[in-house]
Amino acid sequence: MTAAPLHLSPPMQRSRGAGQLGAKLRSEKTCLDTFYQEGCCKIRLPRGHGSALEAVLINTSGGLTGGDRVEWEAKAAAGTKLVLTTQACERIYRSTGDDARVSTALRVGAGAHVDWLPQETILFEASRLDRTLTVNLDEGATFTAVEAVLLGREAMGEAARSARLKDSWRIFRAGRLIHAEATRLTGDDFERDGLSLLSGHNAFATLLAVTPDAEEKLEALRAMIAPHAHAAASAIGERLILRILAPSGLMLRRTLAPAIALLSGAGALPRLWTI
């Protein structure tokens, strides 16, 4: 056997994980149907008292860096209510060149509701994240989603000026695309400082609700965010969208938390958001 040349470095260890969850209806209460987890992905199901099933998604690697891969998948059968959140903020660490990749695929059955409510993602200096969210809604299904991003840690004086992000959402209704958006940060100073972009803020979020009463909820949402100068909401058809900029993660959450409670299917934040 020929030994490997001494000048060749061993391949770096990477995190890999996948988690899948299915929900079904039993006696008018949502319960677990299918369950799968592997690698660094773990799912926990805290005991709840409502009709919804709450699932907590956990990355046991403690954060992601270049070359790591995580895949989440969930299916909510007709009439069910499913809440998906995370145990803590996801941390994206410095990369030597590759992207950390996170993909989420959700299927929401007829008359079902899914809340996709992960806690904030923290991008560190020189981090790279490529993230996708794909949602397929059957007729009568409703959906609420949030993605919040913090650029560095405020307490450490970080701003993560060189962090890179690609975030793509695709929402389908019965096979027809009804919402698409893409967020991209390339490390350019204009993106961080431009008045039409982040304007010097280190935290931002998008909250989307797909619901037939989007127009009715818009007034209540606008009244809620009125004191915050860097938040705005709009409704088009069945889509209600809130965009928020904030100087810090704390200020972002103060605006975001009541908005999530208003638009979520459960009418409240997941418990882990309040711990």
XYZ file of C-alpha atoms in Angstrom:
275
model
C 0.000 0.000 0.000
C 1.331 3.419 -0.958
C 1.114 6.097 1.703
C -0.425 9.460 0.824
C 2.121 12.210 0.150
C 2.912 14.120 3.318
C 2.227 17.487 1.690
C -1.452 16.637 1.089
C -3.767 17.797 3.844
C -6.508 15.383 4.966
C -10.032 16.360 3.924
C -11.740 18.602 6.460
C -14.584 17.121 8.466
C -17.999 18.443 7.419
C -21.424 18.326 9.023
C -24.185 16.461 7.224
C -27.741 16.109 8.393
C -31.322 15.498 7.326
C -34.584 15.608 9.210
C -38.075 14.673 8.002
C -41.405 14.968 9.738
C -44.985 14.140 8.795
C -48.167 15.190 10.623
C -51.646 13.661 10.445
C -55.043 14.336 12.000
C -56.410 12.083 14.746
C -59.567 12.962 16.724
C -59.311 16.590 15.546
C -55.787 16.901 16.939
C -52.567 16.956 14.950
C -50.211 14.119 15.797
C -47.011 12.593 14.492
C -47.232 10.450 11.369
C -43.671 9.956 10.064
C -40.312 10.755 11.621
C -36.718 10.520 10.376
C -33.424 12.078 11.442
C -29.789 11.500 10.609
C -26.407 13.098 11.133
C -26.363 16.459 12.867
C -30.127 16.992 12.447
C -32.368 16.153 15.373
C -36.092 16.819 15.931
C -37.794 17.074 19.296
C -41.540 17.229 19.969
C -42.343 19.120 23.185
C -45.641 18.266 24.816
C -48.279 20.857 23.985
C -51.846 21.539 25.082
C -53.269 22.962 21.848
C -54.448 21.283 18.679
C -51.165 21.994 16.823
C -48.069 19.794 16.754
C -44.883 21.722 17.580
C -41.544 20.414 16.353
C -38.154 21.789 17.375
C -35.367 21.444 14.804
C -31.848 21.080 16.217
C -28.433 21.186 14.569
C -26.203 19.294 17.009
C -22.993 20.443 15.298
C -23.392 23.811 17.050
C -23.217 25.863 13.863
C -22.430 25.597 10.166
C -19.448 26.464 8.031
C -18.359 26.058 4.420
C -19.170 22.635 2.998
C -21.755 21.700 5.638
C -25.124 20.429 4.368
C -28.475 20.371 6.183
C -31.844 19.316 4.749
C -35.238 19.662 6.445
C -38.512 18.302 5.126
C -42.029 18.352 6.596
C -45.467 17.285 5.375
C -48.701 18.411 7.002
C -51.708 16.306 5.999
C -55.107 17.847 5.266
C -56.614 19.707 8.220
C -53.515 19.589 10.440
C -51.661 22.395 12.222
C -47.889 22.197 12.432
C -45.414 24.610 14.036
C -41.731 24.300 13.123
C -39.124 26.244 15.072
C -35.511 25.881 16.195
C -33.887 25.325 19.562
C -31.702 28.423 19.232
C -30.233 30.846 16.725
C -28.330 29.128 13.907
C -24.699 30.265 13.663
C -22.868 30.432 10.343
C -19.114 30.532 10.894
C -16.152 31.637 8.789
C -15.681 29.639 5.578
C -12.504 28.857 3.676
C -14.401 29.142 0.382
C -17.415 26.834 0.175
C -20.991 27.714 1.125
C -22.876 26.163 3.997
C -26.100 24.893 2.420
C -29.475 24.614 4.141
C -32.565 23.475 2.232
C -36.117 23.246 3.543
C -39.058 21.649 1.701
C -42.592 21.850 3.107
C -45.840 20.296 1.870
C -49.091 21.658 3.329
C -52.268 19.665 2.676
C -55.768 21.003 1.978
C -57.061 23.123 4.854
C -53.854 22.626 6.844
C -51.645 25.343 8.336
C -47.865 25.375 8.846
C -45.824 27.931 10.780
C -42.166 28.018 9.699
C -40.629 30.018 12.548
C -36.902 29.361 12.998
C -35.065 31.662 15.376
C -32.553 34.150 13.987
C -29.561 33.189 11.861
C -26.269 34.810 12.941
C -23.730 35.382 10.174
C -20.140 35.670 11.332
C -17.290 37.422 9.519
C -16.353 35.668 6.234
C -19.269 33.245 6.545
C -21.094 31.934 3.484
C -24.670 30.623 3.513
C -26.798 29.334 0.630
C -30.339 28.688 1.854
C -33.545 27.666 0.075
C -37.165 27.386 1.190
C -39.645 25.568 -1.065
C -43.296 25.308 -0.028
C -46.135 23.517 -1.797
C -49.625 24.501 -0.633
C -52.727 22.516 -1.540
C -56.040 24.322 -1.999
C -57.242 25.923 1.235
C -53.857 25.556 2.970
C -52.384 28.528 4.833
C -48.795 29.289 5.775
C -46.680 31.666 7.858
C -42.897 31.959 7.554
C -40.127 34.095 8.992
C -36.418 34.377 8.324
C -34.404 36.791 10.461
C -30.697 37.495 10.007
C -28.194 39.073 12.407
C -24.914 40.338 10.978
C -22.421 39.556 13.719
C -22.882 39.696 17.483
C -23.735 43.127 18.835
C -22.207 42.459 22.278
C -18.864 41.633 20.638
C -18.907 44.705 18.420
C -19.126 42.573 15.273
C -20.703 43.643 11.983
C -19.742 40.700 9.712
C -19.022 43.041 6.800
C -17.662 40.224 4.635
C -20.511 37.740 5.277
C -22.184 36.337 2.181
C -25.782 35.160 1.935
C -28.000 33.671 -0.764
C -31.572 33.068 0.389
C -34.266 31.907 -2.046
C -37.988 31.370 -1.358
C -40.437 29.655 -3.703
C -44.081 29.234 -2.627
C -46.507 27.261 -4.809
C -50.291 26.947 -4.633
C -51.545 23.716 -6.253
C -48.452 23.675 -8.466
C -48.643 27.372 -9.445
C -45.932 29.749 -8.250
C -47.527 32.457 -6.071
C -44.492 33.951 -4.324
C -40.794 34.142 -5.156
C -38.022 36.207 -3.654
C -34.264 36.142 -3.333
C -31.953 37.897 -0.892
C -28.257 38.232 -1.644
C -25.385 39.748 0.297
C -22.000 39.774 -1.418
C -19.920 41.736 1.088
C -20.185 44.971 -0.901
C -20.145 48.147 1.215
C -23.031 49.638 -0.761
C -25.299 46.744 0.266
C -24.607 47.445 3.926
C -24.641 51.250 3.831
C -26.891 52.215 0.901
C -30.042 54.079 1.910
C -32.179 51.842 -0.323
C -30.672 48.647 1.128
C -29.539 47.888 4.710
C -28.700 51.546 5.443
C -26.207 50.630 8.166
C -28.471 48.174 9.996
C -27.085 44.872 11.257
C -30.361 42.951 11.540
C -33.207 42.313 9.117
C -36.181 40.005 8.689
C -38.988 39.010 6.350
C -42.309 37.694 7.649
C -44.746 36.202 5.122
C -48.312 35.005 5.679
C -50.324 33.247 2.978
C -53.907 33.532 4.155
C -57.290 34.478 2.645
C -57.703 37.317 5.178
C -54.402 39.019 4.350
C -56.071 42.366 3.627
C -57.972 42.310 6.934
C -54.834 41.553 8.959
C -52.813 44.257 7.211
C -54.369 47.127 9.187
C -53.697 45.464 12.524
C -50.122 44.683 11.501
C -49.416 48.234 10.349
C -50.771 49.640 13.605
C -48.495 47.264 15.509
C -45.326 48.284 13.657
C -46.151 52.014 13.382
C -43.674 53.084 16.117
C -40.806 51.430 14.240
C -39.348 53.629 11.502
C -37.700 50.818 9.566
C -40.592 48.361 9.174
C -43.265 48.201 6.485
C -46.042 45.806 5.506
C -48.080 45.211 2.365
C -50.723 42.775 1.141
C -51.294 41.454 -2.375
C -54.107 38.939 -2.782
C -53.581 36.203 -0.215
C -50.024 37.287 0.633
C -49.130 39.550 3.546
C -45.469 40.577 3.785
C -43.578 42.410 6.516
C -40.005 43.702 6.082
C -37.972 44.917 9.056
C -34.563 46.559 9.477
C -33.078 47.070 12.924
C -29.756 48.185 14.416
C -29.565 45.102 16.659
C -31.029 41.683 17.211
C -32.865 42.843 20.319
C -34.584 45.684 18.470
C -35.450 43.326 15.617
C -37.094 40.815 17.932
C -39.099 43.499 19.718
C -40.748 44.357 16.414
C -40.899 40.831 15.042
C -42.268 38.917 18.030
C -45.738 40.527 18.243
C -46.069 40.366 14.448
C -45.407 36.618 14.497
C -47.964 36.170 17.268
C -50.532 38.021 15.153
C -49.940 36.020 11.975
C -49.109 32.541 13.259
C -51.708 29.793 13.142
C -51.379 29.288 16.895
C -51.795 33.009 17.615
C -48.646 32.954 19.767
C -44.890 32.639 19.599
C -43.348 29.168 19.959
C -42.327 28.690 23.582
C -38.619 28.574 22.748
C -38.819 32.118 21.358
C -39.710 33.387 24.829
C -37.082 31.528 26.871
